[in-house]
Coordinates of C-alpha atoms in Angstrom, one line a residue:
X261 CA 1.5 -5.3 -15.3
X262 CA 3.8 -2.5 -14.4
X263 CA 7.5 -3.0 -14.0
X264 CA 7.4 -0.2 -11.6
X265 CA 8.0 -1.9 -7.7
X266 CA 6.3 -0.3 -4.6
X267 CA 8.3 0.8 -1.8
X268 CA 6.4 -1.4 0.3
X269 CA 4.3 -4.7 0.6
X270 CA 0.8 -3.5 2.4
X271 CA -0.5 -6.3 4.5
X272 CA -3.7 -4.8 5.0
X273 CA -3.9 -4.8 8.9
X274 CA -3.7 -0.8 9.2
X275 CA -2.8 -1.2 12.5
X276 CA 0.9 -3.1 11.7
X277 CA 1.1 -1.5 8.1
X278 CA 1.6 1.5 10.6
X279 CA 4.2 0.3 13.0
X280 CA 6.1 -0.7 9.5
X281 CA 5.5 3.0 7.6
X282 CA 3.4 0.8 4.8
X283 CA 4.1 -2.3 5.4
X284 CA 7.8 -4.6 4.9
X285 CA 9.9 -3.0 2.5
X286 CA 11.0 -4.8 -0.4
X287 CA 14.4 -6.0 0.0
X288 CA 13.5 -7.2 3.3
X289 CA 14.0 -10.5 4.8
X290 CA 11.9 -11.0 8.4
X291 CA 10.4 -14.0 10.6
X292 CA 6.9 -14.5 11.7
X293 CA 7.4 -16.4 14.8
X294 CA 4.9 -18.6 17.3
X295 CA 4.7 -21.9 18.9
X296 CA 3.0 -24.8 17.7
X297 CA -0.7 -24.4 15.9
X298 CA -0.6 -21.1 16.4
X299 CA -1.2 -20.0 13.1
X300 CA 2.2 -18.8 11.5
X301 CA 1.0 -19.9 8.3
X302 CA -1.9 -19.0 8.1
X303 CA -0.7 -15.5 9.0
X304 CA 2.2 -15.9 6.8
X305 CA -0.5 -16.6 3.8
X306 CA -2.7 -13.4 5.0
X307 CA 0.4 -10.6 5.7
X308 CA 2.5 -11.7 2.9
X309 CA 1.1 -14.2 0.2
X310 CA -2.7 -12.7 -0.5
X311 CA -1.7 -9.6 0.0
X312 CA 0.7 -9.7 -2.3
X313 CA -1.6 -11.1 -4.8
X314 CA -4.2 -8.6 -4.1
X315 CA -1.8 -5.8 -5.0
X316 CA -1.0 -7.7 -8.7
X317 CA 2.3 -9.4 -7.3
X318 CA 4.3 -12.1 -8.1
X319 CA 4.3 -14.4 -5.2
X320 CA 5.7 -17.5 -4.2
X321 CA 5.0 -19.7 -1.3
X322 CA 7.7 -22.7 -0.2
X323 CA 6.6 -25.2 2.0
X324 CA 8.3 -27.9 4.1
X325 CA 5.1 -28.2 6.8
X326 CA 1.9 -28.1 5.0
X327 CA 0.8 -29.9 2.1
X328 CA 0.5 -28.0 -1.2
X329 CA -2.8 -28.6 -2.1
X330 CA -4.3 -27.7 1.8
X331 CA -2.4 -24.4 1.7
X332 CA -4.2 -24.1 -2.2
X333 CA -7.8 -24.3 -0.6
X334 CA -7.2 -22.0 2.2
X335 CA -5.8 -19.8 -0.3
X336 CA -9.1 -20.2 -2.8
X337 CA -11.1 -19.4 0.7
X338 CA -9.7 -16.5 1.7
X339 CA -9.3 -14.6 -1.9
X340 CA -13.2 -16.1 -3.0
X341 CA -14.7 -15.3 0.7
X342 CA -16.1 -18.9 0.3
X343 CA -15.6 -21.6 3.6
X344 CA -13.6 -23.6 2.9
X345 CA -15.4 -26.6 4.1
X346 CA -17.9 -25.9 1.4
X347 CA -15.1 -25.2 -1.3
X348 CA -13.5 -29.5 -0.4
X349 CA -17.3 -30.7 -0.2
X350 CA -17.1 -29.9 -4.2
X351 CA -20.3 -29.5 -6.3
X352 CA -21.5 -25.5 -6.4
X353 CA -19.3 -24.1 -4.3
X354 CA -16.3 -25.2 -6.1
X355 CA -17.2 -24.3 -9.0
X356 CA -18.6 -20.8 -7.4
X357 CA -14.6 -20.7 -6.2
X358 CA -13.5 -21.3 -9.6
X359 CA -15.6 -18.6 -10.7
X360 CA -14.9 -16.1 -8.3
X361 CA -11.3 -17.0 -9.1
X362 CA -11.5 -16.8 -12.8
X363 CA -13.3 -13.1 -12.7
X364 CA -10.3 -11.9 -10.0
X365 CA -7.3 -12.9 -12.8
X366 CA -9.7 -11.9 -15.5
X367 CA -10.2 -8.4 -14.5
X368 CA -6.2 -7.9 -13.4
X369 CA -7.2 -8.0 -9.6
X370 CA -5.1 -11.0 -9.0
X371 CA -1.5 -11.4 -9.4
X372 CA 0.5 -14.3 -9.9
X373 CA 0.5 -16.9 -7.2
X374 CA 2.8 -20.4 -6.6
X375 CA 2.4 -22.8 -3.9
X376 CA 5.4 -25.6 -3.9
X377 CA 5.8 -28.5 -1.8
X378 CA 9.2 -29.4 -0.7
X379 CA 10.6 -32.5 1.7
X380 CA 11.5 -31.8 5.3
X381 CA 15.0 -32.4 6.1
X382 CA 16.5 -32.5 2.9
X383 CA 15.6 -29.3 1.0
X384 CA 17.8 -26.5 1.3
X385 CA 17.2 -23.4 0.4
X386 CA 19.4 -23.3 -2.7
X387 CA 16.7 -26.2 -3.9
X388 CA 13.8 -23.2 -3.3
X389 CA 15.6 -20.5 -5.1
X390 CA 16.0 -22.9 -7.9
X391 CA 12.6 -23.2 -7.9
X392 CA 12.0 -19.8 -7.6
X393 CA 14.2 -19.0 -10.8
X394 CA 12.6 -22.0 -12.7
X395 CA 9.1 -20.0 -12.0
X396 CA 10.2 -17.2 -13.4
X397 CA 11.8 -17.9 -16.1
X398 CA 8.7 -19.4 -16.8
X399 CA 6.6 -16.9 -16.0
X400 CA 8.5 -13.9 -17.4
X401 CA 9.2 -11.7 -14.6
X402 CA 11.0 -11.5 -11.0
X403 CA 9.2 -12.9 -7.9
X404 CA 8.1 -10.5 -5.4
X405 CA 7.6 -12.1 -2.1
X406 CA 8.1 -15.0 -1.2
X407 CA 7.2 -17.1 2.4
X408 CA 9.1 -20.0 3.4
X409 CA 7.7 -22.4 5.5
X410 CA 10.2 -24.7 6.9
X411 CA 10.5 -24.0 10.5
X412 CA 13.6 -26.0 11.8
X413 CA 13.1 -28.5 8.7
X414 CA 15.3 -26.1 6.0
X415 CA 19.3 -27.2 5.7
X416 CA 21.3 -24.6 6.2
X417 CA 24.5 -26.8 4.8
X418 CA 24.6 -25.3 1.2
X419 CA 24.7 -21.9 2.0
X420 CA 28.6 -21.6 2.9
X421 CA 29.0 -22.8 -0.8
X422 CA 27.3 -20.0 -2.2
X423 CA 29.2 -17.0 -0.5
X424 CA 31.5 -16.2 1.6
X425 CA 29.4 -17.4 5.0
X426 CA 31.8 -19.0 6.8
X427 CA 31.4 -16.0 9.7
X428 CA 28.0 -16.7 10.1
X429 CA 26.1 -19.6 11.6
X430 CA 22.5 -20.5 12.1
X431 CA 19.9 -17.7 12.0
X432 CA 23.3 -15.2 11.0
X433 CA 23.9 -17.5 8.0
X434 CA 20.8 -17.8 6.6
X435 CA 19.8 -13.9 6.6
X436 CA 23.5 -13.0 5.0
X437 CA 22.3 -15.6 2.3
X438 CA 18.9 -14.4 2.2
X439 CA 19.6 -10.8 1.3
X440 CA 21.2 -11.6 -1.4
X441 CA 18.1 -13.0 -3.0
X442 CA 15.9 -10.2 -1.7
X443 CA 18.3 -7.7 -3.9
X444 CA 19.2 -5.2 -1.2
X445 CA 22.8 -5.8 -1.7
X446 CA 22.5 -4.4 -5.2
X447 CA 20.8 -1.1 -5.9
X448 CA 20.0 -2.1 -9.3
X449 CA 18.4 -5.4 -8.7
X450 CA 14.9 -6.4 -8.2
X451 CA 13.8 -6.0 -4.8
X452 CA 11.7 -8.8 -3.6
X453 CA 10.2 -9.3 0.5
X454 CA 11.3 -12.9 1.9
X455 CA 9.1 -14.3 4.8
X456 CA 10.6 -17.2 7.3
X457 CA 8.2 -19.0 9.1
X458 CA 9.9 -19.9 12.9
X459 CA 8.5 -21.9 15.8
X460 CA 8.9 -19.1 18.9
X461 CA 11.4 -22.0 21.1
X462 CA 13.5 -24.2 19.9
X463 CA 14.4 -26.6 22.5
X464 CA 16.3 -24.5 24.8
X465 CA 13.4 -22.5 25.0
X466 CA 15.3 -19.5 23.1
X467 CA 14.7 -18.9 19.1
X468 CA 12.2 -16.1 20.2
X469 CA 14.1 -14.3 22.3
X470 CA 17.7 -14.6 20.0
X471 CA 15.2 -13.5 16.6
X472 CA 14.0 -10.5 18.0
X473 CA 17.2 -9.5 20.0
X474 CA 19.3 -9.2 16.8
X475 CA 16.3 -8.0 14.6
X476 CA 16.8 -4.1 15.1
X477 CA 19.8 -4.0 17.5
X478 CA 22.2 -4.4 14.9
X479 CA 24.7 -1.6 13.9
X480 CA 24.7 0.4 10.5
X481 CA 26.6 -2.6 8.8
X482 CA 23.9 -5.1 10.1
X483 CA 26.3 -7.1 11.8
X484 CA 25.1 -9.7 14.3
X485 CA 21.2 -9.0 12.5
X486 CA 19.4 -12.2 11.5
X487 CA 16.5 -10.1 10.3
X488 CA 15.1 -6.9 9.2
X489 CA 11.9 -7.4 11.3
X490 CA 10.1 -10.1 12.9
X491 CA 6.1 -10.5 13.9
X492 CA 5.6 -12.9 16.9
X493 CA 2.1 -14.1 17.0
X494 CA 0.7 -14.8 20.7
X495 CA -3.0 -16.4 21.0
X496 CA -4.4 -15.9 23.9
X497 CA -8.0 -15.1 25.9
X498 CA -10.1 -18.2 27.9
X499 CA -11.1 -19.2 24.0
X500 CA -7.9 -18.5 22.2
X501 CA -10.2 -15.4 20.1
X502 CA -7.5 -13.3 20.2
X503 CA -4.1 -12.8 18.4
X504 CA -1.0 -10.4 19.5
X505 CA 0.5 -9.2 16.4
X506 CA 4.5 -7.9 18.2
X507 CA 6.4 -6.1 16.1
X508 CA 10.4 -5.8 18.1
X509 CA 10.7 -2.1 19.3
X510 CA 13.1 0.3 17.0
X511 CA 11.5 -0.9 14.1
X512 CA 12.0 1.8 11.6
X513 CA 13.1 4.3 14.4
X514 CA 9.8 4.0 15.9
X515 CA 9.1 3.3 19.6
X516 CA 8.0 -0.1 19.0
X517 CA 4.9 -1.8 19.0
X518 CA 2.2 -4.4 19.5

């Protein structure tokens, strides 16, 4: 595969590829935020993770919510077009699956893709990027994206220890740690996207509201931002059919947009 990165991850939604001029820029760290069975991963593995791995990416996906080998089905699902209530049942659909599967890496359509539980509480996300680099060492080549699905479940208490964080807290903290690892500190280094998956409240009602505010009002020197761009994801309509997409306005000088 080539070396050579893209400027941009394409979701394929043309609609928010738009609002982001192509889609998150590498080097990027941003939240995709809702409340409760809402479907921020499932988002999170459409937008970032198959997408990526339709466009011959490395990508990783870190989870503290979901078991592994759920998130592995939907994934077969959504990249084989198969249900996936016939892929579990087994027999010829699986194997169809497997198929499908087999022709996509076959042919180069498919990049690389890791899905990696982690425990709840515990795991920090030092413990992820060790993973990460254990992957690619093993692999032989950089990671290109990578979601984290934690929601309020990722420590935060090793990040001091790697840099000089001791200005930041929360939401600050872990986006000064994050960039590092997304390589837009260094001009030179491989630039990768990294996805946080948020519940929209935390219990005084106000992660939402905080996220977004310091996304894009931040000056030149980013201080006070605790992310480069955020998606909020609102279901709504009498049958919960449809889903609002918000990107925070300002967002790559434009207007701002839903």
């Amino acid at each position: 595969l080539s070396e050579v990165q893209r400027p941009r991850l394409e979701t394929g939604i043309p609609e928010l590829d738009k609002i982001f001029g192509g889609g998150p820029r590498f080097g990027e760290l941003g939240f995709l935020i809702g409340n409760a069975s809402e479907g921020k991963s499932f988002a999170a593995q459409q937008l970032i993770f198959c997408a990526g791995l339709r466009q011959n990416l490395f990508c990783g996906y870190a989870t503290l919510e979901i078991e592994a080998p759920y998130l592995k089905l939907r994934v077969a699902a959504e990249l084989t077009q198969i249900p996936q209530s016939e892929i579990e049942k087994g027999g010829e659909a699986f194997e169809e699956a497997n198929r499908r599967l087999a022709w996509l890496i076959d042919n180069n359509r498919l990049g690389i893709g890791l899905i990696q539980d982690f425990e709840p509480e515990i795991t920090t996300l030092s413990d992820i990027l060790r993973w990460v680099e254990e992957e690619e060492r093993i692999v032989g080549r950089k990671m290109d994206a990578l979601v984290i699905d934690a929601d309020e479940h990722l420590s935060l208490d090793d990040l001091v220890e790697r840099a000089d964080l001791s200005t930041y807290t929360g939401f600050g903290k872990l986006y000064a740690a994050g960039r590092k690892w997304t390589g837009a500190k260094q001009p030179k280094a491989h630039k990768r996207v990294l996805c946080f998956i948020s519940q929209g409240k935390d219990q005084d009602n106000r992660r939402e509201d905080y996220i977004k505010k310091h996304t894009d009002a931040a000056d030149s020197r980013r201080k006070g931002r605790v992310a480069d761009w955020a998606i909020t994801i609102n279901v709504r309509g009498p049958g919960k059919e449809r889903v609002v997409l918000n990107v925070p306005r300002d967002r790559n000088g434009d207007v701002g947009m839903t």
